[in-house]
Coordinates of C-alpha atoms in Angstrom, one line a residue:
M5 CA 27.4 7.5 -6.3
D6 CA 31.0 7.1 -7.4
A7 CA 31.9 6.8 -11.1
E8 CA 31.5 3.0 -11.2
Q9 CA 28.1 3.1 -9.4
E10 CA 26.9 5.8 -11.8
S11 CA 27.9 3.7 -14.7
R12 CA 26.0 0.7 -13.3
W13 CA 22.9 2.8 -12.7
A14 CA 23.0 4.2 -16.2
A15 CA 23.3 0.7 -17.6
A16 CA 20.3 -0.4 -15.5
Q17 CA 18.2 2.5 -16.8
A18 CA 18.9 1.5 -20.3
I19 CA 17.1 -1.8 -19.8
G20 CA 14.3 -2.1 -22.3
V21 CA 10.7 -2.4 -21.1
G22 CA 8.1 -3.0 -23.8
E23 CA 5.3 -1.1 -22.0
D24 CA 4.9 2.3 -20.3
L25 CA 4.7 0.9 -16.8
V26 CA 3.8 4.1 -14.9
P27 CA 0.3 4.6 -16.4
A28 CA -0.1 0.8 -16.6
A29 CA 0.7 0.6 -12.8
L30 CA -2.1 3.2 -12.1
R31 CA -4.6 1.1 -14.1
H32 CA -3.3 -2.0 -12.2
L33 CA -4.0 -0.3 -8.9
E34 CA -7.4 0.7 -10.0
F35 CA -8.2 -2.8 -11.0
L36 CA -6.9 -4.2 -7.6
A37 CA -9.1 -1.8 -5.7
A38 CA -12.2 -2.9 -7.8
V39 CA -11.5 -6.5 -7.0
D40 CA -11.0 -5.7 -3.3
R41 CA -14.6 -4.3 -3.3
R42 CA -15.6 -7.8 -4.4
R43 CA -13.8 -9.9 -1.8
W44 CA -16.2 -12.8 -2.5
L45 CA -13.7 -13.4 -5.4
Y46 CA -11.0 -14.2 -2.8
E47 CA -12.6 -17.4 -1.5
G48 CA -15.8 -19.5 -1.4
P49 CA -18.2 -20.8 -4.1
L50 CA -18.1 -17.6 -6.3
L51 CA -14.3 -17.9 -6.5
H52 CA -14.6 -21.5 -7.7
R53 CA -17.2 -20.4 -10.2
A54 CA -15.0 -17.6 -11.4
I55 CA -12.2 -20.1 -12.0
R56 CA -14.5 -22.4 -14.0
R57 CA -15.7 -19.4 -16.1
Y58 CA -12.1 -18.4 -16.7
K59 CA -11.1 -21.8 -17.9
A60 CA -14.2 -22.7 -19.8
C61 CA -15.4 -19.4 -21.1
W62 CA -12.7 -16.6 -21.1
L63 CA -9.7 -18.5 -22.3
P64 CA -11.5 -20.1 -25.3
L65 CA -13.0 -16.7 -26.2
L66 CA -9.6 -15.0 -25.9
A67 CA -8.0 -17.6 -28.1
K68 CA -10.7 -16.9 -30.8
H69 CA -10.1 -13.2 -30.4
N70 CA -6.3 -13.7 -30.8
E71 CA -6.8 -15.5 -34.1
A72 CA -9.3 -13.0 -35.4
A73 CA -11.0 -10.1 -33.7
V74 CA -14.5 -11.2 -32.5
A75 CA -15.7 -7.6 -32.1
D76 CA -15.1 -4.2 -33.8
E77 CA -14.2 -2.8 -30.4
P78 CA -11.5 -4.1 -28.0
L79 CA -12.7 -7.3 -26.3
V80 CA -13.9 -6.6 -22.7
V81 CA -13.0 -9.2 -20.1
P82 CA -15.5 -9.8 -17.2
L83 CA -14.1 -8.7 -13.9
D84 CA -14.2 -12.1 -12.2
C85 CA -12.4 -13.7 -15.2
E86 CA -9.9 -10.9 -15.3
W87 CA -9.0 -11.5 -11.7
I88 CA -8.2 -15.2 -12.3
W89 CA -6.4 -14.3 -15.5
H90 CA -4.4 -11.7 -13.5
C91 CA -3.3 -14.3 -10.9
H92 CA -2.5 -16.8 -13.6
R93 CA -0.2 -14.4 -15.5
L94 CA 1.7 -13.6 -12.4
N95 CA 3.4 -16.9 -12.8
P96 CA 4.6 -16.2 -16.3
T97 CA 6.3 -19.5 -17.0
R98 CA 3.2 -21.6 -16.0
Y99 CA 0.9 -19.2 -17.9
V100 CA 3.0 -19.7 -21.1
K101 CA 3.1 -23.5 -20.7
D102 CA -0.6 -23.7 -20.1
C103 CA -1.4 -21.5 -23.1
K104 CA 0.9 -23.4 -25.4
R105 CA -0.4 -26.8 -24.2
L106 CA -4.0 -25.8 -24.8
Y107 CA -3.8 -23.4 -27.7
G108 CA -0.4 -23.8 -29.2
R109 CA 0.7 -20.2 -28.4
M110 CA 0.7 -17.6 -25.7
L111 CA -2.6 -15.7 -25.4
D112 CA -1.9 -12.0 -25.5
S113 CA -3.8 -9.2 -23.8
K114 CA -3.5 -6.9 -26.8
N115 CA -6.8 -5.4 -27.9
V116 CA -8.4 -6.4 -24.6
R117 CA -9.9 -4.0 -22.1
S118 CA -10.7 -4.4 -18.4
S119 CA -14.4 -4.0 -17.6
I120 CA -13.6 -1.1 -15.3
H121 CA -11.8 0.8 -18.1
A122 CA -14.0 -0.1 -21.1
K123 CA -16.2 2.6 -22.6
S124 CA -18.7 0.0 -23.7
K125 CA -19.3 -3.7 -23.0
D126 CA -22.2 -4.2 -25.4
Q127 CA -20.3 -6.0 -28.2
S128 CA -18.4 -8.2 -25.9
E129 CA -21.5 -9.1 -23.9
K130 CA -23.3 -10.0 -27.1
V131 CA -20.4 -12.3 -28.3
W132 CA -20.3 -13.8 -24.8
T133 CA -24.1 -14.5 -24.7
E134 CA -24.0 -16.1 -28.2
L135 CA -21.2 -18.4 -27.1
Y136 CA -22.4 -19.1 -23.6
P137 CA -26.2 -18.7 -23.5
G138 CA -27.5 -18.7 -19.9
E139 CA -24.1 -17.7 -18.4
P140 CA -24.1 -14.1 -17.3
F141 CA -21.4 -11.8 -18.7
E142 CA -20.7 -10.3 -15.2
L143 CA -20.6 -12.5 -12.1
E144 CA -22.0 -10.6 -9.2
Y145 CA -22.3 -11.3 -5.4
T146 CA -26.0 -11.9 -5.9
S147 CA -25.4 -14.3 -8.8
P148 CA -26.7 -17.9 -8.1
S149 CA -23.8 -20.0 -7.0
D150 CA -24.8 -23.0 -9.1
D151 CA -22.7 -24.9 -11.7
S152 CA -24.5 -23.6 -14.8
V153 CA -21.1 -22.6 -16.4
Y154 CA -20.6 -23.6 -20.0
V155 CA -18.0 -26.3 -19.7
D156 CA -15.4 -27.3 -22.3
D157 CA -13.8 -30.3 -20.6
G158 CA -10.6 -30.0 -22.6
T159 CA -10.0 -26.4 -21.6
A160 CA -11.3 -26.7 -18.0
G161 CA -9.1 -29.6 -17.2
G162 CA -6.0 -28.4 -19.1
I163 CA -4.6 -26.0 -16.5
S164 CA -2.7 -27.7 -13.7
Y165 CA -1.7 -24.5 -12.0
D166 CA -3.3 -24.1 -8.5
L167 CA -5.3 -21.0 -9.1
I168 CA -7.0 -21.0 -5.7
S169 CA -3.6 -20.8 -4.0
A170 CA -2.5 -18.1 -6.4
V171 CA -5.6 -16.0 -5.6
K172 CA -5.0 -16.4 -1.9
R173 CA -1.4 -15.1 -2.3
Q174 CA -2.4 -12.2 -4.5
S175 CA -5.4 -11.1 -2.4
T176 CA -3.1 -9.6 0.2
F177 CA -1.1 -7.6 -2.3
V178 CA -3.7 -4.8 -2.6
Y179 CA -3.3 -4.0 1.1
Q180 CA 0.5 -3.6 0.7
V181 CA 0.2 -1.3 -2.4
G182 CA -3.2 0.3 -1.7
T183 CA -1.8 3.6 -0.3
P184 CA -1.9 7.2 -1.6
N185 CA 1.9 7.0 -2.2
M186 CA 1.6 4.3 -4.8
H187 CA -0.8 6.5 -6.8
D188 CA 1.7 9.4 -7.0
R189 CA 3.5 9.7 -10.4
R190 CA 6.8 10.9 -8.8
F191 CA 6.8 7.8 -6.6
L192 CA 6.0 5.5 -9.5
E193 CA 8.6 7.0 -11.8
D194 CA 11.2 6.3 -9.1
A195 CA 9.8 2.9 -8.6
L196 CA 10.3 2.1 -12.3
A197 CA 14.0 3.3 -12.1
R198 CA 14.4 1.0 -9.0
Y199 CA 12.8 -1.9 -10.8
K200 CA 15.3 -1.6 -13.6
G201 CA 18.0 -1.5 -11.0
F202 CA 16.5 -4.7 -9.5
L203 CA 16.6 -6.4 -13.0
Y204 CA 20.2 -5.3 -13.5
L205 CA 21.2 -7.1 -10.3
I206 CA 19.6 -10.3 -11.5
K207 CA 21.3 -10.0 -14.8
M208 CA 24.7 -9.3 -13.1
N209 CA 24.3 -12.3 -10.8
Q210 CA 23.4 -14.5 -13.7
E211 CA 26.4 -13.5 -15.7
K212 CA 28.6 -14.4 -12.7
G213 CA 26.9 -17.8 -12.4
M214 CA 25.3 -16.9 -9.0
N215 CA 21.7 -18.1 -8.3
L216 CA 20.7 -15.6 -5.6
F217 CA 17.2 -15.1 -4.3
R218 CA 16.5 -11.4 -4.8
V219 CA 13.5 -9.8 -2.9
P220 CA 11.8 -6.6 -4.2
T221 CA 10.4 -3.8 -2.1
Y222 CA 6.7 -3.2 -2.7
D223 CA 7.2 -0.3 -5.2
V224 CA 9.5 -2.5 -7.2
D225 CA 7.1 -5.5 -6.9
L226 CA 4.2 -3.3 -8.2
M227 CA 6.2 -2.6 -11.3
W228 CA 7.3 -6.2 -11.7
H229 CA 3.6 -7.4 -11.4
T230 CA 2.5 -4.7 -13.9
H231 CA 5.2 -5.8 -16.3
Q232 CA 4.1 -9.4 -16.1
L233 CA 0.5 -8.6 -16.9
N234 CA 1.6 -7.8 -20.5
S235 CA 2.7 -11.4 -21.0
V236 CA 4.1 -11.0 -24.5
A237 CA 6.1 -7.9 -23.8
Y238 CA 7.4 -9.3 -20.5
C239 CA 8.6 -12.6 -22.1
N240 CA 10.2 -10.7 -24.9
D241 CA 11.9 -8.2 -22.6
M242 CA 13.2 -11.0 -20.3
L243 CA 14.5 -13.1 -23.2
C244 CA 16.3 -10.1 -24.5
L245 CA 17.8 -9.3 -21.1
L246 CA 18.4 -12.7 -19.5
G247 CA 17.9 -15.2 -22.3
K248 CA 15.0 -16.7 -20.4
V249 CA 11.7 -15.8 -18.8
L250 CA 12.3 -14.5 -15.2
E251 CA 10.3 -16.5 -12.6
H252 CA 8.2 -14.7 -10.1
D253 CA 8.3 -16.8 -6.9
D254 CA 5.7 -15.5 -4.4
T255 CA 5.1 -18.8 -2.6
D256 CA 7.4 -18.0 0.4
D257 CA 5.8 -15.7 3.0
D258 CA 7.7 -16.6 6.1
R259 CA 9.3 -13.3 7.2
A260 CA 11.0 -14.7 10.3
E261 CA 14.6 -13.7 10.9
G262 CA 17.1 -16.0 9.2
K263 CA 14.5 -17.5 6.8
K264 CA 14.8 -17.4 3.0
L265 CA 12.7 -14.2 2.6
D266 CA 14.6 -12.4 5.4
T267 CA 18.1 -13.3 4.2
G268 CA 17.1 -12.7 0.6
F269 CA 15.9 -9.2 1.4
S270 CA 19.0 -8.4 3.4
G271 CA 21.2 -9.6 0.6
T272 CA 19.3 -7.6 -2.0
T273 CA 19.6 -4.5 0.2
E274 CA 23.3 -4.9 0.5
Q275 CA 23.9 -5.6 -3.2
F276 CA 21.6 -2.8 -4.4
E277 CA 23.3 -0.2 -2.2
N278 CA 26.8 -1.4 -2.9
S279 CA 26.1 -1.6 -6.7
F280 CA 24.4 1.8 -7.1
G281 CA 25.2 3.9 -4.1
V282 CA 21.5 4.6 -3.4
R283 CA 19.3 3.3 -0.6
Y284 CA 17.0 0.3 -1.1
W285 CA 14.8 1.0 1.9
K286 CA 12.3 3.6 1.0
A287 CA 9.3 5.2 2.8
G288 CA 6.0 3.9 1.4
A289 CA 7.7 0.9 -0.2
M290 CA 8.2 -1.4 2.7
Y291 CA 6.1 -4.2 4.2
R292 CA 3.1 -2.8 6.0
G293 CA 2.5 -5.8 8.3
S294 CA -0.3 -8.4 8.1
L295 CA -3.8 -7.4 7.0
P296 CA -6.0 -6.0 9.7
S297 CA -8.7 -8.3 10.9
P298 CA -11.9 -7.6 8.9
V299 CA -15.1 -6.4 10.7
T300 CA -17.3 -8.4 8.3
S301 CA -17.1 -10.9 5.5
I302 CA -20.4 -9.8 4.0
P303 CA -20.4 -6.7 1.8
Q304 CA -22.9 -3.9 2.3
I305 CA -24.7 -3.4 -1.0
F306 CA -25.6 0.2 -2.0
S307 CA -27.5 1.5 -5.0
T308 CA -25.5 3.4 -7.5
S309 CA -28.0 6.3 -7.8
E310 CA -26.9 9.6 -6.3
D311 CA -29.2 11.8 -4.2
D312 CA -28.6 15.5 -5.0
S313 CA -29.9 16.6 -1.7
V314 CA -27.4 17.1 1.1
S315 CA -28.5 15.7 4.5
G316 CA -27.6 17.0 7.9
A317 CA -25.4 14.1 8.4
D318 CA -23.5 15.0 5.2
K319 CA -23.2 18.6 6.5
A320 CA -21.8 17.3 9.8
E321 CA -19.3 15.2 8.0
K322 CA -18.2 18.2 5.9
H323 CA -17.8 20.3 9.0
L324 CA -15.7 17.6 10.7
T325 CA -13.3 17.2 7.7
I326 CA -12.3 20.9 8.1
L327 CA -10.3 19.8 11.2
E328 CA -8.0 17.4 9.4
T329 CA -4.4 16.8 10.3
T330 CA -2.0 15.5 7.7
V331 CA 0.7 13.1 8.2
V332 CA 3.6 11.6 6.2
E333 CA 5.8 8.6 6.8
L334 CA 9.5 9.4 6.8
H335 CA 12.5 7.0 6.5
L336 CA 15.8 8.4 7.7
Q337 CA 19.2 6.9 7.4
I338 CA 22.6 8.3 8.4
V339 CA 24.9 6.9 5.7
D340 CA 28.3 8.4 6.6
I341 CA 30.3 11.1 8.4
K342 CA 33.5 12.8 7.4
N343 CA 36.1 15.2 8.8
L344 CA 35.5 13.8 12.3
P345 CA 38.2 15.2 14.7
S346 CA 40.9 12.6 15.2
S347 CA 40.5 12.7 19.0
I348 CA 37.0 11.3 18.7
P349 CA 36.6 7.5 18.2
E350 CA 34.5 6.8 15.2
K351 CA 32.3 4.2 17.0
S352 CA 31.5 6.7 19.8
V353 CA 29.4 8.9 17.5
Y354 CA 25.7 8.6 16.7
V355 CA 22.9 10.9 15.7
W356 CA 19.8 12.0 17.7
F357 CA 16.9 13.3 15.7
T358 CA 14.1 15.7 16.9
K359 CA 11.7 18.1 15.3
T360 CA 11.5 21.9 15.8
K361 CA 7.7 22.4 15.8
P362 CA 5.3 20.6 18.2
D363 CA 4.2 17.4 16.4
A364 CA 1.3 15.1 17.2
F365 CA 3.4 12.1 16.2
I366 CA 6.9 12.7 17.4
R367 CA 7.6 13.1 21.1
D368 CA 11.3 12.8 22.1
G369 CA 12.9 11.8 18.8
G370 CA 15.2 8.9 18.5
R371 CA 18.7 7.5 17.9
L372 CA 20.3 6.7 14.6
D373 CA 23.6 4.9 14.1
I374 CA 26.0 5.8 11.3
F375 CA 26.0 3.1 8.7
T376 CA 29.7 3.2 7.7
K377 CA 30.7 3.0 11.4
T378 CA 28.3 0.3 12.6
G379 CA 27.2 -1.5 9.4
K380 CA 23.5 -1.1 10.4
S381 CA 21.7 0.1 7.2
I382 CA 18.1 0.0 8.3
G383 CA 17.7 3.6 9.7
A384 CA 14.5 4.7 11.2
G385 CA 10.9 4.9 10.0
F386 CA 8.4 7.1 11.7
Q387 CA 5.4 9.4 11.1
C388 CA 5.3 13.1 11.5
E389 CA 3.4 16.2 10.3
P390 CA 4.7 17.6 7.0
T391 CA 5.9 20.9 8.7
G392 CA 8.9 22.3 10.4
D393 CA 12.5 21.0 10.4
L394 CA 14.2 17.8 11.5
I395 CA 17.2 18.5 13.8
L396 CA 20.0 16.0 13.5
T397 CA 22.5 16.3 16.4
V398 CA 25.7 14.3 16.3
M399 CA 26.3 13.0 19.8
I400 CA 29.6 11.6 21.3
D401 CA 29.1 8.7 23.7
Q402 CA 31.5 9.4 26.6
A403 CA 31.7 5.7 27.5
Y404 CA 34.3 5.3 24.7
F405 CA 36.6 7.7 26.7
G406 CA 36.5 5.5 29.8
A407 CA 33.6 7.3 31.6
S408 CA 30.8 5.2 33.0
S409 CA 27.4 5.6 31.3
S410 CA 25.9 6.9 34.5
S411 CA 28.6 9.5 35.3
K412 CA 28.7 11.5 32.1
K413 CA 26.0 12.4 29.6
P414 CA 26.7 12.1 25.8
E415 CA 28.2 15.3 24.5
P416 CA 26.9 17.1 21.3
L417 CA 29.4 17.6 18.5
G418 CA 27.2 19.6 16.2
K419 CA 23.8 19.7 14.5
V420 CA 22.1 20.2 11.1
S421 CA 18.6 21.3 10.2
I422 CA 16.6 19.6 7.4
S423 CA 13.3 21.0 6.1
V424 CA 10.4 18.5 6.2
E425 CA 8.3 20.8 4.0
E426 CA 11.0 20.9 1.3
L427 CA 11.1 17.1 1.3
T428 CA 7.3 16.7 1.1
Q429 CA 6.2 19.6 -1.2
H430 CA 4.4 18.8 -4.4
D431 CA 7.4 19.4 -6.7
S432 CA 9.8 17.3 -4.5
K433 CA 11.0 13.9 -5.6
L434 CA 10.1 12.6 -2.1
S435 CA 13.6 11.5 -1.4
F436 CA 17.2 12.7 -1.4
E437 CA 20.7 11.6 -0.3
R438 CA 23.4 14.2 0.2
W439 CA 26.0 15.7 2.5
F440 CA 25.1 18.3 5.1
E441 CA 27.7 20.4 6.9
L442 CA 27.2 20.5 10.7
K443 CA 27.2 23.6 12.8
T444 CA 29.7 22.4 15.5
C445 CA 29.3 23.5 19.1
G446 CA 31.0 23.5 22.4
A447 CA 34.7 22.6 22.5
Y448 CA 34.6 21.7 18.8
A449 CA 33.2 25.0 17.5
G450 CA 36.6 26.0 16.0
S451 CA 37.3 22.6 14.4
P452 CA 37.2 22.0 10.6
P453 CA 33.6 21.5 9.5
V454 CA 32.2 18.0 10.0
S455 CA 29.7 16.7 7.4
L456 CA 26.9 14.1 7.6
R457 CA 25.6 12.1 4.7
V458 CA 21.9 11.7 5.1
A459 CA 19.4 9.6 3.1
A460 CA 15.7 10.5 3.5
S461 CA 12.5 9.5 1.8
C462 CA 8.9 10.3 2.6
T463 CA 5.4 9.4 1.5
V464 CA 2.8 11.9 0.1
A465 CA 0.8 13.7 2.8
R466 CA -2.4 12.0 3.8
Q467 CA -5.2 12.6 6.3
A468 CA -4.2 11.5 9.8
P469 CA -6.4 9.0 11.6
H470 CA -9.1 10.8 13.7
V471 CA -9.0 10.1 17.4
L472 CA -12.1 11.3 19.4
G473 CA -12.3 12.0 23.1
M474 CA -15.6 11.4 24.8
D475 CA -17.2 13.1 27.9
H476 CA -20.5 12.2 29.5
I477 CA -22.5 15.0 27.8
R478 CA -25.3 14.1 25.4
E479 CA -24.3 16.1 22.3
L480 CA -21.9 16.0 19.3
V481 CA -20.0 19.2 18.8
G482 CA -17.5 20.5 16.2
V483 CA -15.3 23.6 15.7
T484 CA -14.5 25.4 12.5
K485 CA -11.1 27.0 11.8
S486 CA -12.7 30.3 10.8
S487 CA -15.0 31.0 13.8
K488 CA -13.2 28.9 16.4
Q489 CA -16.7 28.6 18.0
P490 CA -18.2 25.2 18.9
F491 CA -21.5 24.3 17.3
Q492 CA -23.9 21.5 17.8
L493 CA -23.9 18.8 15.2
A494 CA -26.2 16.3 16.9
E495 CA -28.0 15.7 20.1
F496 CA -28.8 12.6 22.0
T497 CA -32.5 12.6 23.1
E498 CA -35.0 9.8 23.8
N499 CA -32.4 7.1 23.1
K500 CA -31.6 8.5 19.6
W501 CA -29.0 10.7 18.0
S502 CA -30.6 13.4 16.0
F503 CA -28.6 15.5 13.6
N504 CA -29.3 19.2 13.1
N505 CA -31.3 20.0 10.0
S506 CA -31.7 16.3 9.3
N507 CA -34.2 13.5 9.8
S508 CA -31.4 11.0 10.3
S509 CA -31.4 9.3 13.6
I510 CA -29.7 6.4 15.4
T511 CA -31.2 4.2 18.0
L512 CA -28.9 3.3 20.8
D513 CA -28.4 -0.4 21.4
L514 CA -25.3 -1.5 23.3
K515 CA -25.9 -5.2 22.6
P516 CA -23.6 -6.3 19.8
S517 CA -25.1 -7.6 16.6
K518 CA -24.0 -10.7 14.9
D519 CA -21.0 -8.9 13.3
G520 CA -20.1 -7.2 16.6
C521 CA -21.6 -3.9 15.8
I522 CA -22.9 -2.0 18.8
N523 CA -24.5 0.9 17.0
E524 CA -25.2 2.1 13.5
L525 CA -26.3 5.2 11.6
K526 CA -27.8 5.1 8.0
Y527 CA -27.9 8.2 5.8
D528 CA -28.1 8.5 2.0
N529 CA -25.9 5.9 0.4
K530 CA -23.7 5.4 3.5
L531 CA -23.7 3.5 6.7
I532 CA -21.7 4.2 9.9
K533 CA -21.2 1.3 12.3
L534 CA -19.5 1.4 15.7
Y535 CA -17.4 -1.6 16.9
R536 CA -15.8 -2.1 20.3
G537 CA -12.0 -2.1 20.2
R538 CA -9.5 -0.8 17.8
R539 CA -10.4 -2.1 14.4
L540 CA -9.1 -2.0 10.8
A541 CA -6.6 0.9 10.4
Y542 CA -6.6 1.5 14.2
E543 CA -5.7 -2.1 15.0
L544 CA -2.6 -2.3 17.1
K545 CA -0.4 -5.3 16.1
C546 CA 2.9 -4.6 17.8
C547 CA 2.3 -7.2 20.5
S548 CA -0.3 -9.6 21.9
Q549 CA -1.2 -7.2 24.7
H550 CA -2.8 -4.9 22.2
A551 CA -5.1 -7.5 20.7
E552 CA -8.0 -6.1 22.6
D553 CA -8.8 -2.5 23.7
T554 CA -12.3 -2.5 25.3
A555 CA -12.0 1.2 26.2
A556 CA -12.1 2.2 22.6
V557 CA -14.8 2.2 19.9
T558 CA -14.0 2.4 16.2
A559 CA -16.4 4.1 13.7
V560 CA -16.4 2.2 10.4
K561 CA -17.9 3.8 7.3
F562 CA -19.6 1.6 4.7
S563 CA -20.2 2.9 1.2
A564 CA -20.2 1.8 -2.5
E565 CA -16.4 2.5 -2.5
H566 CA -15.9 0.6 0.8
P567 CA -18.5 -2.2 1.0
Y568 CA -16.4 -4.0 3.6
G569 CA -15.9 -0.9 5.7
K570 CA -13.3 1.8 6.2
A571 CA -12.2 3.0 9.7
V572 CA -12.8 6.7 9.9
A573 CA -12.5 7.5 13.6
L574 CA -11.5 6.1 16.9
V575 CA -13.5 7.0 20.0
A576 CA -11.2 6.7 23.0
A577 CA -13.8 6.1 25.7
A578 CA -15.5 3.3 27.6
A579 CA -19.1 4.6 27.0
V580 CA -20.9 5.2 23.7
V581 CA -23.2 8.0 25.0
G582 CA -21.5 11.3 25.2
A583 CA -20.1 14.3 23.4
W584 CA -17.3 13.8 20.8
S585 CA -14.6 16.4 20.7
W586 CA -11.5 16.4 18.5
K587 CA -8.1 15.5 19.9
A588 CA -4.7 15.4 18.2
P589 CA -4.0 12.0 16.7
R590 CA -1.4 9.9 18.6

């Protein structure tokens, strides 16, 4: 940052926010995850019933509670009503108008608790039952999908906002922000600072009379959503900052090049970086792509009781997790270069990055252009293991000296080493931007030192996807780090998989079931299903050729935490019967 950019950044950080958004964002993420375990609230008859309950039951109850507390404890909102309320509040101007038209004032969330955070629901459930006899306090998947909702025609018909469309838009948001990175306080604290920078740009544009469409990254958007959920604080903060309530327009989802969202994001990136001298693109904050195709629309229901005994299948699972590989996402951008020898054309230089230690995710490295010389500010995003060093080598393209591309190879000018471990360790800020002095080589070894300005950001380390190789041997084996000796986890006999020290078994059936499952294993409060092809987290979406991969099988784990399934391993083989051995993730 130069002095002017530092001044702008300081002004942005002084913007007042009437809520502590970092812990609020963590609660927000927990709520979104709870709703995602109840995807029947995304569409269908139970969504329609939830909307009726919200309009006819929750809003009138909240209005009573805003006038005078209806319970000694904070009022608890049923989860289905909270989800609809959540989506309504994310259009703050419409929410304010609807509340004022129906109740004469904005309905606040003060002294209200989410059902997933409340210590007790007893008082709230009692008040609810007295007001709405026959209507359950909590709406569950097994609830009858009838129309027995207590109906107040004035309230139910007084909201013109299309809540079904709002739910559809918001149901995809949890996938974009449901990553380990978003739960890291360091990441969220930086997200709050970036959100304030985003608001500063909007204020600056307004003061100049410019109506520009500014597009947030997903870390900024998480903070923006969290801010809006405290409706009164958000409106007060925006009136103080802008003199009006800032609209949140999430209706445009066309990301095609040249469209409103694409040009708006490019403009926001340019303005953010020019205004503050810091990068807008950030690892873990960018669009993750469209949602993977689900394996089922029907949740697996599990009992909440815990079995203290540990089955052989659980023991096998614990053995397998010993062999984890961790991975981080890295975003790297070369911002500038200085002290370049005058004999070298500026546009002839670029950077090639590699990694010192063998890495399961990086093979040959890649090319990075220098922003100030090319104007390309995107950089490179990639995955790697959180070990070793990145080697950045400044290369000189000999084509700028009149040599044909085939006659002379690019010549190295110098290199710099950057520690990946330093960037990813627990006390790191997960990002930096600074100058590095190159170690020059070859004919330029005696020249004045050349420096490279590098911007890097990374996610927190997470478990890498498991990829399993399969041979035609009828046993499942594993290896521990301590002994290095293989041991049998399960054996395939008489058309069943039998786990050691366990009564768990699985009957082989290669005929797909209605949901496409070709095999399943039940044990304790868990279920493992095998599906042909790459599914969920293993789905390849880079091109249409990867839509199907019949030579692969995905293991999907179902549990109370993941009722719609979580991909836990990819079996890279054409046959299901065989021995599974661990291979490095690709």
